[in-house]
PDB file of C-alpha atoms in Angstrom:
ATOM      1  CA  UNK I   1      97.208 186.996  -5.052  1.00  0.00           C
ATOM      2  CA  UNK I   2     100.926 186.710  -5.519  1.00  0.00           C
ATOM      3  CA  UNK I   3     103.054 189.316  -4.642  1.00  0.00           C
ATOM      4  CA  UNK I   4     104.239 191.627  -7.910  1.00  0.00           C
ATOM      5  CA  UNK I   5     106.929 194.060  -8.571  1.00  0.00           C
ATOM      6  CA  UNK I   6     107.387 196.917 -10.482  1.00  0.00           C
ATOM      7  CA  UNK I   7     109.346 196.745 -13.506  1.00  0.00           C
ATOM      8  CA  UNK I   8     110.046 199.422 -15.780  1.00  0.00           C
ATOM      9  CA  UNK I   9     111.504 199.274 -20.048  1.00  0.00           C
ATOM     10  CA  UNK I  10     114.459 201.538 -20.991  1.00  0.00           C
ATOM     11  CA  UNK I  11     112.385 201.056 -24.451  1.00  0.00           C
ATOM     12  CA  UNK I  12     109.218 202.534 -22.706  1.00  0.00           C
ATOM     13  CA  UNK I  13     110.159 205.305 -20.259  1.00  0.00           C
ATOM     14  CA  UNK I  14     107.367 205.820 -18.037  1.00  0.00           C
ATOM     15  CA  UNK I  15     105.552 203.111 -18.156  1.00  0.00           C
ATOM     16  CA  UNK I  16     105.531 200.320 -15.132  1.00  0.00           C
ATOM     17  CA  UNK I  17     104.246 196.823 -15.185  1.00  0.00           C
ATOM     18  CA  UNK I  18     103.339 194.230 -12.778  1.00  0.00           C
ATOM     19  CA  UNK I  19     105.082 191.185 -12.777  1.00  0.00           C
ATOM     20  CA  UNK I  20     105.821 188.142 -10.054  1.00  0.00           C
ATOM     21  CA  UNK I  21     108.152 189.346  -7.534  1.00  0.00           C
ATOM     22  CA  UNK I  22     109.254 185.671  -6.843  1.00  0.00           C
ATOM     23  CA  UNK I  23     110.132 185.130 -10.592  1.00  0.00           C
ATOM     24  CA  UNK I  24     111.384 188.686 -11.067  1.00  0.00           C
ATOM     25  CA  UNK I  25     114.223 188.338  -8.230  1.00  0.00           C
ATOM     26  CA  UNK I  26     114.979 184.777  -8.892  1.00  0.00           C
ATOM     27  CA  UNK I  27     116.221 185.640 -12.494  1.00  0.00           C
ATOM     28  CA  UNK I  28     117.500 189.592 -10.848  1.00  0.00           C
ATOM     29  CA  UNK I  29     119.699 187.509  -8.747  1.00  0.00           C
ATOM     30  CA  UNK I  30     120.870 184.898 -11.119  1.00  0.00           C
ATOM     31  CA  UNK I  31     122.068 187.610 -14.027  1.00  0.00           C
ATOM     32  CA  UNK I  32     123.470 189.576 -11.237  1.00  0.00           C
ATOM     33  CA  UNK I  33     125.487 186.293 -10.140  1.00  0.00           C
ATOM     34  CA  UNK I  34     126.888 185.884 -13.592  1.00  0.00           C
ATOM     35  CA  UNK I  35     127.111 189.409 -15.362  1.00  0.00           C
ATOM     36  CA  UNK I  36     130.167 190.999 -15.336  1.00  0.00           C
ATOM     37  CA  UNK I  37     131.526 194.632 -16.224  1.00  0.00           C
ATOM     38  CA  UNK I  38     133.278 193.453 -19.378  1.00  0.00           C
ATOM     39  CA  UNK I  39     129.860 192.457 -21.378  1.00  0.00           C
ATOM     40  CA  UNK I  40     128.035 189.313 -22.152  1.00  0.00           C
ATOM     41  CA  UNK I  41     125.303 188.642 -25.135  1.00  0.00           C
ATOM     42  CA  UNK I  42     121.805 188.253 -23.774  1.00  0.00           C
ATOM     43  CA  UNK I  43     121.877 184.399 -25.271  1.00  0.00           C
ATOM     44  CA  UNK I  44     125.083 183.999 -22.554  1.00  0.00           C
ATOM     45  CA  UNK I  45     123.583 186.040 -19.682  1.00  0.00           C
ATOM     46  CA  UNK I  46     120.426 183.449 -19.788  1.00  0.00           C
ATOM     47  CA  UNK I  47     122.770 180.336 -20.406  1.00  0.00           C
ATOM     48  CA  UNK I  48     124.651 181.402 -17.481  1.00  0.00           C
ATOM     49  CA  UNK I  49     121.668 182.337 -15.479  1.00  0.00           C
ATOM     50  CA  UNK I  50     119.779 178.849 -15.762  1.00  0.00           C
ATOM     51  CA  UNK I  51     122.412 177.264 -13.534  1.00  0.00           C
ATOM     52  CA  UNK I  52     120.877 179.186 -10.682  1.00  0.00           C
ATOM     53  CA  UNK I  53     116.894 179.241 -11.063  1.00  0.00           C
ATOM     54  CA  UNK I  54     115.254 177.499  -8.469  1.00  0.00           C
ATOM     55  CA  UNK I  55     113.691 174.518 -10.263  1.00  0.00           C
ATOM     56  CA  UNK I  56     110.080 175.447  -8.800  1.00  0.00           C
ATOM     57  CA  UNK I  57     109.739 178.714 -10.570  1.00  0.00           C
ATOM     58  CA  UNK I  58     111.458 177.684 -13.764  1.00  0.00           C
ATOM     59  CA  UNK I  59     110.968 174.098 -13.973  1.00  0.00           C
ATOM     60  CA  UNK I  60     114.182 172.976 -16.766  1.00  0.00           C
ATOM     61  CA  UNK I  61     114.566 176.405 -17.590  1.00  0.00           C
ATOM     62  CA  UNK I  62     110.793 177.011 -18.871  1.00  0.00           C
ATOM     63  CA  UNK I  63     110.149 180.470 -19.386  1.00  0.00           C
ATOM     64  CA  UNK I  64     113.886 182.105 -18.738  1.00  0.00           C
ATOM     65  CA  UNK I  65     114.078 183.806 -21.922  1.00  0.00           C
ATOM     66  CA  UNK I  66     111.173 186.027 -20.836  1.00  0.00           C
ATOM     67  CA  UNK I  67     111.878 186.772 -17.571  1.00  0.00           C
ATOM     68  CA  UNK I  68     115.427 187.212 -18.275  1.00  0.00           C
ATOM     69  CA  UNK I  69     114.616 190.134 -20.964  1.00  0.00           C
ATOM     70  CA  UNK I  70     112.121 191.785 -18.684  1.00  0.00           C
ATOM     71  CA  UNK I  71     114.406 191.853 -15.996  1.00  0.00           C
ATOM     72  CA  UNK I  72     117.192 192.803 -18.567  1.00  0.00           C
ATOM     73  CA  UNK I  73     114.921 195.897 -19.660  1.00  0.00           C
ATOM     74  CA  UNK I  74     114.282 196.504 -16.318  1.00  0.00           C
ATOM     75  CA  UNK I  75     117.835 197.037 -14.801  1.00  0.00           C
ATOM     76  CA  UNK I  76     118.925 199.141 -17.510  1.00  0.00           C
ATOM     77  CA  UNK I  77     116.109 201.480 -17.160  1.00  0.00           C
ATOM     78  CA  UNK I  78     117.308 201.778 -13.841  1.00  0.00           C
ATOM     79  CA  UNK I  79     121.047 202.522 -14.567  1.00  0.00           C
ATOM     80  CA  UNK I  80     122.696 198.599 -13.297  1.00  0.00           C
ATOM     81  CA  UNK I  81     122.965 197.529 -16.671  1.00  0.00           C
ATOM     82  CA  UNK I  82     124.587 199.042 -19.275  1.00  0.00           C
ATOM     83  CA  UNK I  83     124.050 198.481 -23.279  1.00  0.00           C
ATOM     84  CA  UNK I  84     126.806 198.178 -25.713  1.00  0.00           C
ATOM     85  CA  UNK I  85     126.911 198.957 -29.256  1.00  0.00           C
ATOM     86  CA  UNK I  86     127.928 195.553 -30.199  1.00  0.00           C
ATOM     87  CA  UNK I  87     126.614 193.151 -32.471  1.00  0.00           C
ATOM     88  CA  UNK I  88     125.482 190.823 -31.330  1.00  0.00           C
ATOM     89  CA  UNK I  89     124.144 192.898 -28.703  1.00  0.00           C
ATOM     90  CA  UNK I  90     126.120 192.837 -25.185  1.00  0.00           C
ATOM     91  CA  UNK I  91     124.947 193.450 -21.800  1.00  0.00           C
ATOM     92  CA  UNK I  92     127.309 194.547 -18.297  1.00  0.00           C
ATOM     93  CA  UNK I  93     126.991 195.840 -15.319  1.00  0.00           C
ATOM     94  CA  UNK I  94     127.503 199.182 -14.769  1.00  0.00           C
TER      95      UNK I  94
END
């Protein structure tokens, strides 16, 4: 069984789910790499992001949309990223 983290939704407080922990921190460490404090639109954040997936776990880029929404959820249940009233919708750190 592969290892799994916890991630939580700022949509959803309280509830956890169990995703790949390789996958989860690959992306986590990408959007981290290319977020900034000023604010980026999710489209940007993954655009950026791709650059630095290893290609094993997201072979061309397959699946980064996903995991870079639940990981987006997930750090701004936690308080890292923040939400702006934009439109389109823009993400920074905190």
């Amino acid at each position: 069984m592969a290892d799994k983290v916890e991630v939580e939704n700022v949509n959803t407080p309280g509830q956890v789910t169990r995703v790949d922990a390789a996958k989860y921190n690959a992306m986590k460490d990408a959007m981290l790499r290319v977020m900034s404090s000023t604010g980026m639109t999710a489209k940007d954040i993954k655009e950026a992001a791709k650059a630095h997936l290893p290609d094993d776990l997201f072979p061309g880029g397959a699946t980064a949309g996903w995991w870079q929404k639940s990981v987006q959820l997930d750090l701004e249940a936690k308080g890292v990223v923040t939400r702006h009233n934009t439109k389109p919708l823009t993400f920074s750190l905190t």
